Coordinates of C-alpha atoms in Angstrom, one line a residue:
X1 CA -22.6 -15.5 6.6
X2 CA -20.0 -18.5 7.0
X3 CA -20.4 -20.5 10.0
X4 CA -17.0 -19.5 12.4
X5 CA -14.2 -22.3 12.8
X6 CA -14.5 -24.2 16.1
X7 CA -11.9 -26.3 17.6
X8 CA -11.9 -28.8 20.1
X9 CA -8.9 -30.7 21.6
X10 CA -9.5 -33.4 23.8
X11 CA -7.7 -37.3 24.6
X12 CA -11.2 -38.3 24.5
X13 CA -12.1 -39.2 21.0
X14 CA -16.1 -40.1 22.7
X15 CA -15.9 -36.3 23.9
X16 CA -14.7 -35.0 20.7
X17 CA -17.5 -36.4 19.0
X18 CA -20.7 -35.2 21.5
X19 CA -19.3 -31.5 21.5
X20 CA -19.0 -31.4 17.5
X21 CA -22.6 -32.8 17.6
X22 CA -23.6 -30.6 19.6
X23 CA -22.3 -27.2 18.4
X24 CA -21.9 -28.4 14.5
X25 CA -25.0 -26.4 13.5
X26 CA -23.5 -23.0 14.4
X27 CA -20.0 -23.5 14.2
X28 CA -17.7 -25.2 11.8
X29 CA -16.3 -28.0 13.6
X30 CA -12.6 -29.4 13.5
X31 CA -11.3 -31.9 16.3
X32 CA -8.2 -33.2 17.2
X33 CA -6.9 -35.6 20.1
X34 CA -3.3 -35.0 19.2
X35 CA -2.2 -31.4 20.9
X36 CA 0.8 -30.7 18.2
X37 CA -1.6 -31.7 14.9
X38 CA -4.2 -29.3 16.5
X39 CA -1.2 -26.6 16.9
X40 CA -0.5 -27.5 13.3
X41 CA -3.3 -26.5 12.1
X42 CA -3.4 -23.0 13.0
X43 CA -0.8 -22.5 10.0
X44 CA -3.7 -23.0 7.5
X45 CA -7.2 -22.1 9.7
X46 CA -8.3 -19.4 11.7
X47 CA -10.1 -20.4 15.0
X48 CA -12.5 -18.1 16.9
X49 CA -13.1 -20.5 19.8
X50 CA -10.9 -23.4 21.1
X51 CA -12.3 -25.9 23.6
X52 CA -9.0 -27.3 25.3
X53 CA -8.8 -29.9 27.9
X54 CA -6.7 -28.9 30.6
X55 CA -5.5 -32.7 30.3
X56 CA -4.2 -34.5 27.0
X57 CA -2.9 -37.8 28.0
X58 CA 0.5 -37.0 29.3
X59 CA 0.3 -33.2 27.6
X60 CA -0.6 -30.4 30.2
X61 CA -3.4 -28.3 28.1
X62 CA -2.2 -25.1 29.7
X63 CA 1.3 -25.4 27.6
X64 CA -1.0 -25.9 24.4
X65 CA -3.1 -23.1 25.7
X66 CA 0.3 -20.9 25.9
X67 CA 0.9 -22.2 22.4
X68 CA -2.3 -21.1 21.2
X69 CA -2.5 -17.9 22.5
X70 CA 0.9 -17.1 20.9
X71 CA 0.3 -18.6 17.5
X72 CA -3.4 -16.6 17.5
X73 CA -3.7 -14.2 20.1
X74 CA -7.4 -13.5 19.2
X75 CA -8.9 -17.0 19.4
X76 CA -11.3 -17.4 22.2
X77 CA -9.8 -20.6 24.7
X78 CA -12.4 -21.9 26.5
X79 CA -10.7 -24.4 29.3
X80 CA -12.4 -28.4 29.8
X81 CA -11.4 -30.5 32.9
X82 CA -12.8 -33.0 35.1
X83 CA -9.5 -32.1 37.4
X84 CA -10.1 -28.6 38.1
X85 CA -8.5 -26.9 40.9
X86 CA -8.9 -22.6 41.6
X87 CA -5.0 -22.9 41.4
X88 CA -5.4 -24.0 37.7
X89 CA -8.3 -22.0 37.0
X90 CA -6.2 -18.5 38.1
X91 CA -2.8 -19.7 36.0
X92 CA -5.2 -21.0 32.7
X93 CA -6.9 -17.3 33.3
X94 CA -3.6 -15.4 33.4
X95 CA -3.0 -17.3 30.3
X96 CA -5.8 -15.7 28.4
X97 CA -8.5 -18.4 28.6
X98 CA -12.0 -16.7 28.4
X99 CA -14.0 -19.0 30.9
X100 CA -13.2 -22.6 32.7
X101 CA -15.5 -25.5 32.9
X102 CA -15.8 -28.5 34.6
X103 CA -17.3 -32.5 33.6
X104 CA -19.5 -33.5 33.0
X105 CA -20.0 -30.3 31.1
X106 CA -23.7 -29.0 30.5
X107 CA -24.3 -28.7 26.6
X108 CA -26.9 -25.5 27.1
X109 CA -24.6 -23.8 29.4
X110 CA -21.7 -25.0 26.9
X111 CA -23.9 -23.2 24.1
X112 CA -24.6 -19.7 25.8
X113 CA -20.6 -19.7 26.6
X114 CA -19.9 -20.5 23.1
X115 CA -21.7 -17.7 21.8
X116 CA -20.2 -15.0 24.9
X117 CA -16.9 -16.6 23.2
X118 CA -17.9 -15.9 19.6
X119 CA -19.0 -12.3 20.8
X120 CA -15.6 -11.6 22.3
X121 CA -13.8 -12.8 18.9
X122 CA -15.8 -10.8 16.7
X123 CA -15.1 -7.6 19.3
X124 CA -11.0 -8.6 19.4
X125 CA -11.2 -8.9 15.3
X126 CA -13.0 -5.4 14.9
X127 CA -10.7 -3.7 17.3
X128 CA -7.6 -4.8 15.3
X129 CA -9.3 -4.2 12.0
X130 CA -10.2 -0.5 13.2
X131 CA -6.7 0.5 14.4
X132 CA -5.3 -0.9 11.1
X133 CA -7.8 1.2 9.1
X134 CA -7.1 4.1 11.2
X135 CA -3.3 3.6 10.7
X136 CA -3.7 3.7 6.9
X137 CA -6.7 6.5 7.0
X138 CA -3.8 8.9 8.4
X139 CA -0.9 7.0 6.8
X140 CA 1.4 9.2 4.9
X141 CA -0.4 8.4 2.3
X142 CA -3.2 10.6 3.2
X143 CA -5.6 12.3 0.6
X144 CA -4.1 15.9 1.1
X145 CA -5.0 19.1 -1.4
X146 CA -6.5 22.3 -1.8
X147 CA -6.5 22.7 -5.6
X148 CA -10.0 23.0 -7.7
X149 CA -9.4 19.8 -9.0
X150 CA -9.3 18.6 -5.6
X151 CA -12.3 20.1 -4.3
X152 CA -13.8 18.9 -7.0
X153 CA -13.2 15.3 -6.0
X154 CA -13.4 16.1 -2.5
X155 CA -17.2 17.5 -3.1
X156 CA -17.9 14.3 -4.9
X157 CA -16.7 11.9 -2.7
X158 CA -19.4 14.0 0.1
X159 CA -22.1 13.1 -2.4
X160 CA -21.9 10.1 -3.1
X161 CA -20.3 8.8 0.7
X162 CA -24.5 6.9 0.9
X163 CA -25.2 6.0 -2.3
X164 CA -24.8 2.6 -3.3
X165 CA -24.5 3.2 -7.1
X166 CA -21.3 2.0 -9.0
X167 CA -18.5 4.2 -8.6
X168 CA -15.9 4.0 -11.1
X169 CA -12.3 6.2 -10.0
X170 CA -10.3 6.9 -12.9
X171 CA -6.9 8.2 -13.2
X172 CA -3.4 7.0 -13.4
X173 CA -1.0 4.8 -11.1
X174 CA -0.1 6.2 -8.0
X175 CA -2.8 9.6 -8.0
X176 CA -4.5 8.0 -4.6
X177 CA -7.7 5.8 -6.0
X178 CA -7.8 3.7 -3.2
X179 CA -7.5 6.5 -0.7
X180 CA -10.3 8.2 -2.9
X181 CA -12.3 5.0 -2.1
X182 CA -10.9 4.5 1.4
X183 CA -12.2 8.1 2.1
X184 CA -16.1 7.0 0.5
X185 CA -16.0 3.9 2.7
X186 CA -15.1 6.0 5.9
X187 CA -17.3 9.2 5.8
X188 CA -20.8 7.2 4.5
X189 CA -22.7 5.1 6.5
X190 CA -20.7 2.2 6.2
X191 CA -17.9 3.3 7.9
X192 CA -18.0 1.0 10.9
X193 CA -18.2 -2.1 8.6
X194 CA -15.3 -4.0 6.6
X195 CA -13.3 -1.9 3.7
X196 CA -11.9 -5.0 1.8
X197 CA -9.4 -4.7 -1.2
X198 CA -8.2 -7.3 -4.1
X199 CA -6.0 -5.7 -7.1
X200 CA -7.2 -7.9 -10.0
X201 CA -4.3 -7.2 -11.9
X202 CA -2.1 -9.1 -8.6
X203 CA -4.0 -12.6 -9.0
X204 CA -3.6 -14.3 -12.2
X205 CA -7.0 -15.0 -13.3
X206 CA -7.0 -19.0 -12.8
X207 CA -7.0 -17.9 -8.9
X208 CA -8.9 -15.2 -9.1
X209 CA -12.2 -16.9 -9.1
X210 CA -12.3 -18.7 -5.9
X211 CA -10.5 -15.3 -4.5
X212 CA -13.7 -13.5 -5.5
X213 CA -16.4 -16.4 -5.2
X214 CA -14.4 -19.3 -2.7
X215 CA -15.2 -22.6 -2.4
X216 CA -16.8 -25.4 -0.8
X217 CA -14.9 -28.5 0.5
X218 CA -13.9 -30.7 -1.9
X219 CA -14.7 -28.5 -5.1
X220 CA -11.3 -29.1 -7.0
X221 CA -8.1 -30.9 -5.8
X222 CA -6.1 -29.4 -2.4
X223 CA -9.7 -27.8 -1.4
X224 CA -9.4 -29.5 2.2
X225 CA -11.3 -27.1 3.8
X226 CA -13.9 -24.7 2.6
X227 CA -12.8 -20.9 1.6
X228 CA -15.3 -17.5 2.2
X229 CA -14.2 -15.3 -0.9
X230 CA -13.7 -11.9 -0.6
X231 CA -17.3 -10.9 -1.6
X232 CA -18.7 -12.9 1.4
X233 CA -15.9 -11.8 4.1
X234 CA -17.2 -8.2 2.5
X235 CA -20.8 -8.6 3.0
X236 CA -22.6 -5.7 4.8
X237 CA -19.3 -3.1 3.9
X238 CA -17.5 -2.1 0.9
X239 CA -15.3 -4.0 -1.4
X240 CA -12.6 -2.2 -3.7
X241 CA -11.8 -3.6 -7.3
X242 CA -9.0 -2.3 -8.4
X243 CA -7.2 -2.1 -11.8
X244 CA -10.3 -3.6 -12.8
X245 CA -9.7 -3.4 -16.1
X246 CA -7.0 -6.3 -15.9
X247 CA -9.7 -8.6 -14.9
X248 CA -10.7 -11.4 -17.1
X249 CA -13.1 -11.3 -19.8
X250 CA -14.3 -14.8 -18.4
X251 CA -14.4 -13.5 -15.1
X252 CA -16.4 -10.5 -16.1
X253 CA -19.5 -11.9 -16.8
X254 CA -19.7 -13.3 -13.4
X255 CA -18.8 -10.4 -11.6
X256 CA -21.7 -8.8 -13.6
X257 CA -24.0 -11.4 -12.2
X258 CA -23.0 -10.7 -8.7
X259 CA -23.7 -7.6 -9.1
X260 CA -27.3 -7.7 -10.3
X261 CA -28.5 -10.5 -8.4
X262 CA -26.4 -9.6 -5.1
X263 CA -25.5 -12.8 -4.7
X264 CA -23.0 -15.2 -4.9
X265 CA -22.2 -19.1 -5.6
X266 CA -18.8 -20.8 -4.5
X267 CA -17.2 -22.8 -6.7
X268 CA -18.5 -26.4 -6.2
X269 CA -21.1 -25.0 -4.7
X270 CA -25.0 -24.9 -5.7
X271 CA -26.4 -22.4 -2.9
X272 CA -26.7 -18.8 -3.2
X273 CA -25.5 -16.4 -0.4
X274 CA -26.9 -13.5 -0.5
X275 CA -24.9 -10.8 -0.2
X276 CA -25.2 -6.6 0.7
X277 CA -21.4 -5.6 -0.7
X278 CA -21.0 -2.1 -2.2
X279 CA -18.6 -2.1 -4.6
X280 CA -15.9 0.4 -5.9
X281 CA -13.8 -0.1 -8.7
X282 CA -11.2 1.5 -10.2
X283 CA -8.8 2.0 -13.5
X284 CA -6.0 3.3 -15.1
X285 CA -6.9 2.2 -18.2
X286 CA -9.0 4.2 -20.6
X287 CA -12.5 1.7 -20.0
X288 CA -14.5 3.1 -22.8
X289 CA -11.4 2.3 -25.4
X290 CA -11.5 -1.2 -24.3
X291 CA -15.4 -2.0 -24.7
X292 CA -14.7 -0.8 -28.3
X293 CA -11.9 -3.0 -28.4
X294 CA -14.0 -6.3 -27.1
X295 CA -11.4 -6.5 -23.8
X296 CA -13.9 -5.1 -21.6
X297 CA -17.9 -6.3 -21.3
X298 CA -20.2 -3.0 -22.1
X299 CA -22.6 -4.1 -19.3
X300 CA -20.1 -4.6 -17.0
X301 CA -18.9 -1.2 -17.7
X302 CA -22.1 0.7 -17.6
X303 CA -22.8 -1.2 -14.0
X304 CA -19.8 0.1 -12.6
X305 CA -19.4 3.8 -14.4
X306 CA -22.7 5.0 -12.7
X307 CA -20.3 7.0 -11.0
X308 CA -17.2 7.9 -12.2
X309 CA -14.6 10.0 -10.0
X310 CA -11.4 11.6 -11.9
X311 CA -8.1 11.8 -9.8
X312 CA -6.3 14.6 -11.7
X313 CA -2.7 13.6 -11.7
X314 CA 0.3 15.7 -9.9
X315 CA 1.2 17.6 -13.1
X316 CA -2.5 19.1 -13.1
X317 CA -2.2 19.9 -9.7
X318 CA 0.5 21.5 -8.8
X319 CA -0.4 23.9 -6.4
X320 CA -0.9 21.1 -3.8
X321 CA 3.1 20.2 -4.2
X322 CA 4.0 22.5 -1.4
X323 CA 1.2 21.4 1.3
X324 CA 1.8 17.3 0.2
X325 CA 5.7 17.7 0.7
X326 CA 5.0 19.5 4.5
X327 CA 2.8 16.6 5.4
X328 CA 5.3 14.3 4.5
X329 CA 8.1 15.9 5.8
X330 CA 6.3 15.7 9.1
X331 CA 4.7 11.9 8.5
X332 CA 8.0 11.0 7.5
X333 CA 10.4 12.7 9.7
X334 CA 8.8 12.1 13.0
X335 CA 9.1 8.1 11.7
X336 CA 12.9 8.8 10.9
X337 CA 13.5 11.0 14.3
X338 CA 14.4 14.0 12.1
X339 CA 13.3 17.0 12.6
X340 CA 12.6 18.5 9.2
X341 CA 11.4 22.2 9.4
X342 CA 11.2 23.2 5.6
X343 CA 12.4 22.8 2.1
X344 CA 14.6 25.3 0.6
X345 CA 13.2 27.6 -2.6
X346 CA 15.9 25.8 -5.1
X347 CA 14.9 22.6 -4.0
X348 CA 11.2 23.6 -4.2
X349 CA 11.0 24.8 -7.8
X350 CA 13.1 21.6 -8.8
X351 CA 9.8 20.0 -8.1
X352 CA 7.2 22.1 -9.0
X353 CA 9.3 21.5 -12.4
X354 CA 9.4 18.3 -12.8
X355 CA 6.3 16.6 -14.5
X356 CA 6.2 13.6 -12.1
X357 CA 5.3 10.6 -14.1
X358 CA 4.7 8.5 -10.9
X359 CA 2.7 11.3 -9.3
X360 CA 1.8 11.7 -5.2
X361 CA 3.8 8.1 -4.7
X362 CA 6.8 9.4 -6.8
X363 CA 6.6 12.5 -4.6
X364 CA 6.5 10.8 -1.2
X365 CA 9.2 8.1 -2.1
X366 CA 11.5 11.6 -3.4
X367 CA 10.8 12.9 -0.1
X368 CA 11.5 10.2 1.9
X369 CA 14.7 9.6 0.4
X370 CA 15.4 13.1 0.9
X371 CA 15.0 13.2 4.6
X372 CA 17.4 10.1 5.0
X373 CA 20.0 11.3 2.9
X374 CA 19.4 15.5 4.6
X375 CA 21.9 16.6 6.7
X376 CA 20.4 19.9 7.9
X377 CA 16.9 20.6 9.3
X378 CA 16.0 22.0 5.7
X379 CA 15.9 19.7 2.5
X380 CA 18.0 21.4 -0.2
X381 CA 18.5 20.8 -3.9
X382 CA 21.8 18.7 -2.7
X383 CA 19.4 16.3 -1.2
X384 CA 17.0 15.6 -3.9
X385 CA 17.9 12.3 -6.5
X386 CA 20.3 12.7 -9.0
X387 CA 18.0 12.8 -11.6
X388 CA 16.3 15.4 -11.1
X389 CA 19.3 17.7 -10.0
X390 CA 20.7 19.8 -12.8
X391 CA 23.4 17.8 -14.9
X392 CA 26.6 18.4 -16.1
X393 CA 26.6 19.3 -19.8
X394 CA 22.8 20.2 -19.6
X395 CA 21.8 22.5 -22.5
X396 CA 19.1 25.4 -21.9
X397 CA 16.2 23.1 -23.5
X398 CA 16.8 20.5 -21.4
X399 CA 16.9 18.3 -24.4
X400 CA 20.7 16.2 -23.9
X401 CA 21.1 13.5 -21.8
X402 CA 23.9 12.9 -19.8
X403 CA 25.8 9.3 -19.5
X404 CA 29.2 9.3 -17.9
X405 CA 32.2 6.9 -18.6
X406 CA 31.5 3.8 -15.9
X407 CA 27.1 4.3 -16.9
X408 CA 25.8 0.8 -17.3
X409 CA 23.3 0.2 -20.3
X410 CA 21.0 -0.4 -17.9
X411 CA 21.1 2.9 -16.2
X412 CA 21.9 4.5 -19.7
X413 CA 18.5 3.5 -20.4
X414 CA 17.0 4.6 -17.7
X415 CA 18.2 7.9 -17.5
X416 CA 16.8 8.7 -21.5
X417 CA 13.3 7.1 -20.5
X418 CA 13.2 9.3 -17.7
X419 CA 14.7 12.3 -19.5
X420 CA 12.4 11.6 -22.4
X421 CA 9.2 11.5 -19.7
X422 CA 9.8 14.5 -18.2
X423 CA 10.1 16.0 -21.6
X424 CA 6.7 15.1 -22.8
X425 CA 5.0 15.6 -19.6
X426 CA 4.7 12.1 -18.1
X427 CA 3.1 11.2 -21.5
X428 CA 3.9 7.8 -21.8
X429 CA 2.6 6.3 -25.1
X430 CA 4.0 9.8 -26.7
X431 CA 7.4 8.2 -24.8
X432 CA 7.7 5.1 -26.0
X433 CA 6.6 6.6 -30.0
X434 CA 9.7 8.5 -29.4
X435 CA 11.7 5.9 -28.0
X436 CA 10.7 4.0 -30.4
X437 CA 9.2 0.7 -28.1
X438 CA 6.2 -0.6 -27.2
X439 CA 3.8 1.1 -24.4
X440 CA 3.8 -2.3 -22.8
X441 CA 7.7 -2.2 -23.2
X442 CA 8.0 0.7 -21.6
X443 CA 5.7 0.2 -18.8
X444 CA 7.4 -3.6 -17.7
X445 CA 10.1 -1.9 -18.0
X446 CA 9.4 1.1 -15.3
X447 CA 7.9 -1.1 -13.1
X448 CA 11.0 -3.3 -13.1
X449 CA 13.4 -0.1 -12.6
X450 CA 11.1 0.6 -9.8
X451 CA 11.4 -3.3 -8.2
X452 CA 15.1 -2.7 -8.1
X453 CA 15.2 0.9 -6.8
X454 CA 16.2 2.6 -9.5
X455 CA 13.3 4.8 -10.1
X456 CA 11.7 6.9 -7.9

């Protein structure tokens, strides 16, 4: 495990120097006699203890205390002075300093407090991390059904919640993978340690390295400092790889060595951490067809597919429409300060229709938009997007399109890739064959409608 940041801020550059000598072998040590260049650096490092003097030349250390607290409310202060008073003790308390010590300061004692302060830190850190993973365990995002197909994953994800095999979670965007993973992390035995998450189709893949492995000090130009990557920030919980197959073929072999020698080098670095991660990955992409193809390492792929999990999409699964729209009609409302009761029949078989392409997501952002737009305590067909309402002109098949007078290309276009979508069933390379484009094409080009609102 990385050694935590340490900073001390003192006028005296003598002082500065014994306390980094003394505490450099547990902590990493930065020091500063200037109060706003140790403020500045709280923009690029995060500090689990501070040593201040109450002091600074003309600076009063209980203003840069103040500052500190509110830049990093978590760091640990731990107050220095050889002026003490009680009356500065109480107000540097109120503050939020941990403990108050006087000079000449006693390096053991200094050590034993050091560590209380470390204690404290990691206790402040978990408690925030908890009640953020709690918030998105029962987000509105929540893993909800009662279908087979459901069950199915549901009865896998009991299985498998202590084994430490590769699990590989297939299905397509917006289906719930990560809460599929989320849910593995939380009910196994791991479940009080870190749940850590990097897309690898987010970072392009001359960063994604030292996102994965970090670095030492010094490896490559602008490394200042040295950087924990995400496998050794995840050691001893789980760590979730998704859209793995975006990541780079380069990149890919590493990962495979991590993997079997559970450990891990950063760059510039020649020492091997050790590390105990469990990893998760998981795809949209058809895997298999891409080891065939030479995009995709076969070893790589068998280490991770020990365990694969299918999330069926919404189409396949429509039964669980009804009970997903009631939890977020009450997720959602309670946020807006509507009180939705229900959904009307019309409005309820419009969706249960339509083949949703972008699956639970596309349902959740249809429903939100719903309940803003609702008038009444019921959603009705009135309320649901354009789109999917009946059109003017419509045949019986479904099969014409309707553009208006005033219909920009742009939404022209939008409304036959969606039209042609729902016609095939969300298939999408049967969609752009029929359309005519590229399955790339037509992907960039959903995600960008989505960037700028104008899908759901």
């Amino acid at each position: 495990m990385h050694k935590p940041n340490l900073l001390i801020i003192d006028d005296e550059i003598s002082i500065c120097k014994s306390l980094s000598f003394i505490l450099e072998d547990d902590y990493q040590v930065y020091t500063s006699v200037d109060p706003d260049e140790s403020v500045a650096l709280f923009a690029h490092l995060s500090f689990a203890i501070v040593l201040l003097d109450l002091r600074i030349g003309m600076r009063d250390g209980i203003e840069v205390l103040r500052t500190v607290k509110q830049l990093s409310p978590k760091t640990v202060v731990i107050m220095m002075t050889a002026y003490g008073s009680i009356a500065s003790a109480v107000e540097a308390m109120k503050l939020g300093a941990f403990y108050y010590v006087q000079k000449p300061i006693d390096m053991e004692e200094l050590k034993v407090l050091c560590g209380r302060a470390q204690e404290q830190y990691h206790l402040q850190s978990r408690v925030e991390w908890l009640d953020g993973e709690i918030r998105k365990v029962y987000d509105v995002h929540g893993l909800i059904g009662e279908s087979d197909r459901m069950k199915h994953v549901f009865a896998l994800i009991d299985k498998v919640k202590n084994i430490d095999s590769g699990i590989l979670i297939l299905g397509e965007s917006g289906t719930g993978k990560e809460l599929v993973a989320r849910a593995v992390h939380f009910a196994g035995e791991r479940r009080e340690q870190v749940f850590s998450t990097i897309n690898c189709a987010a970072i392009p893949a001359n960063l994604m390295e030292s996102e994965l492995f970090g670095y030492e000090k010094g490896a490559f130009t602008g490394a200042n400092v040295r950087k924990a990557g995400i496998f050794e920030t995840a050691d001893g919980g789980t760590l979730f790889l998704d859209e793995i197959g975006e990541l780079d073929i380069g990149l890919q072999s590493k990962l495979l060595r991590v993997l079997q020698e559970k450990t891990v080098t950063p760059i510039g670095g020649h020492k091997e951490k050790r590390i105990d991660v469990r990893i998760i990955a998981a795809t949209n992409r058809d895997l298999k067809k891409e080891v065939q193809q030479g995009k995709f390492r076969e070893d790589l792929y068998y280490r991770l597919n020990v365990i694969p999990i299918q999330v069926p999409p919404l189409r396949e699964r429509k039964e669980d429409i009804p009970l997903l729209i009631r939890h977020f009609m009450d997720k959602i409302g309670g946020k807006m300060s509507k009180q939705i009761k229900g959904i009307s029949q019309e409005a309820l078989n419009l969706l249960n229709d339509y083949p949703f392409p972008g699956n639970v997501r596309e349902l959740q952002n249809i429903i939100e938009r719903s309940i803003a737009l609702a008038d009444g305590e019921h959603l009705t067909i009135r309320d649901m997007p354009m789109d999917l309402q009946p059109q003017r002109g419509q045949t019986a098949d479904g099969r014409l399109v309707p553009v208006y007078v005033g219909d920009t290309a742009l939404e022209a276009e939008r409304k036959l890739i969606l039209a042609t979508l729902r016609e095939l069933g969300g298939n999408r390379r049967k969609t752009a064959d029929m359309l005519d484009i590229g399955e790339r094409t037509l992907r960039d080009k959903m995600s960008k409608y989505k960037e700028e609102g104008l899908f759901p």
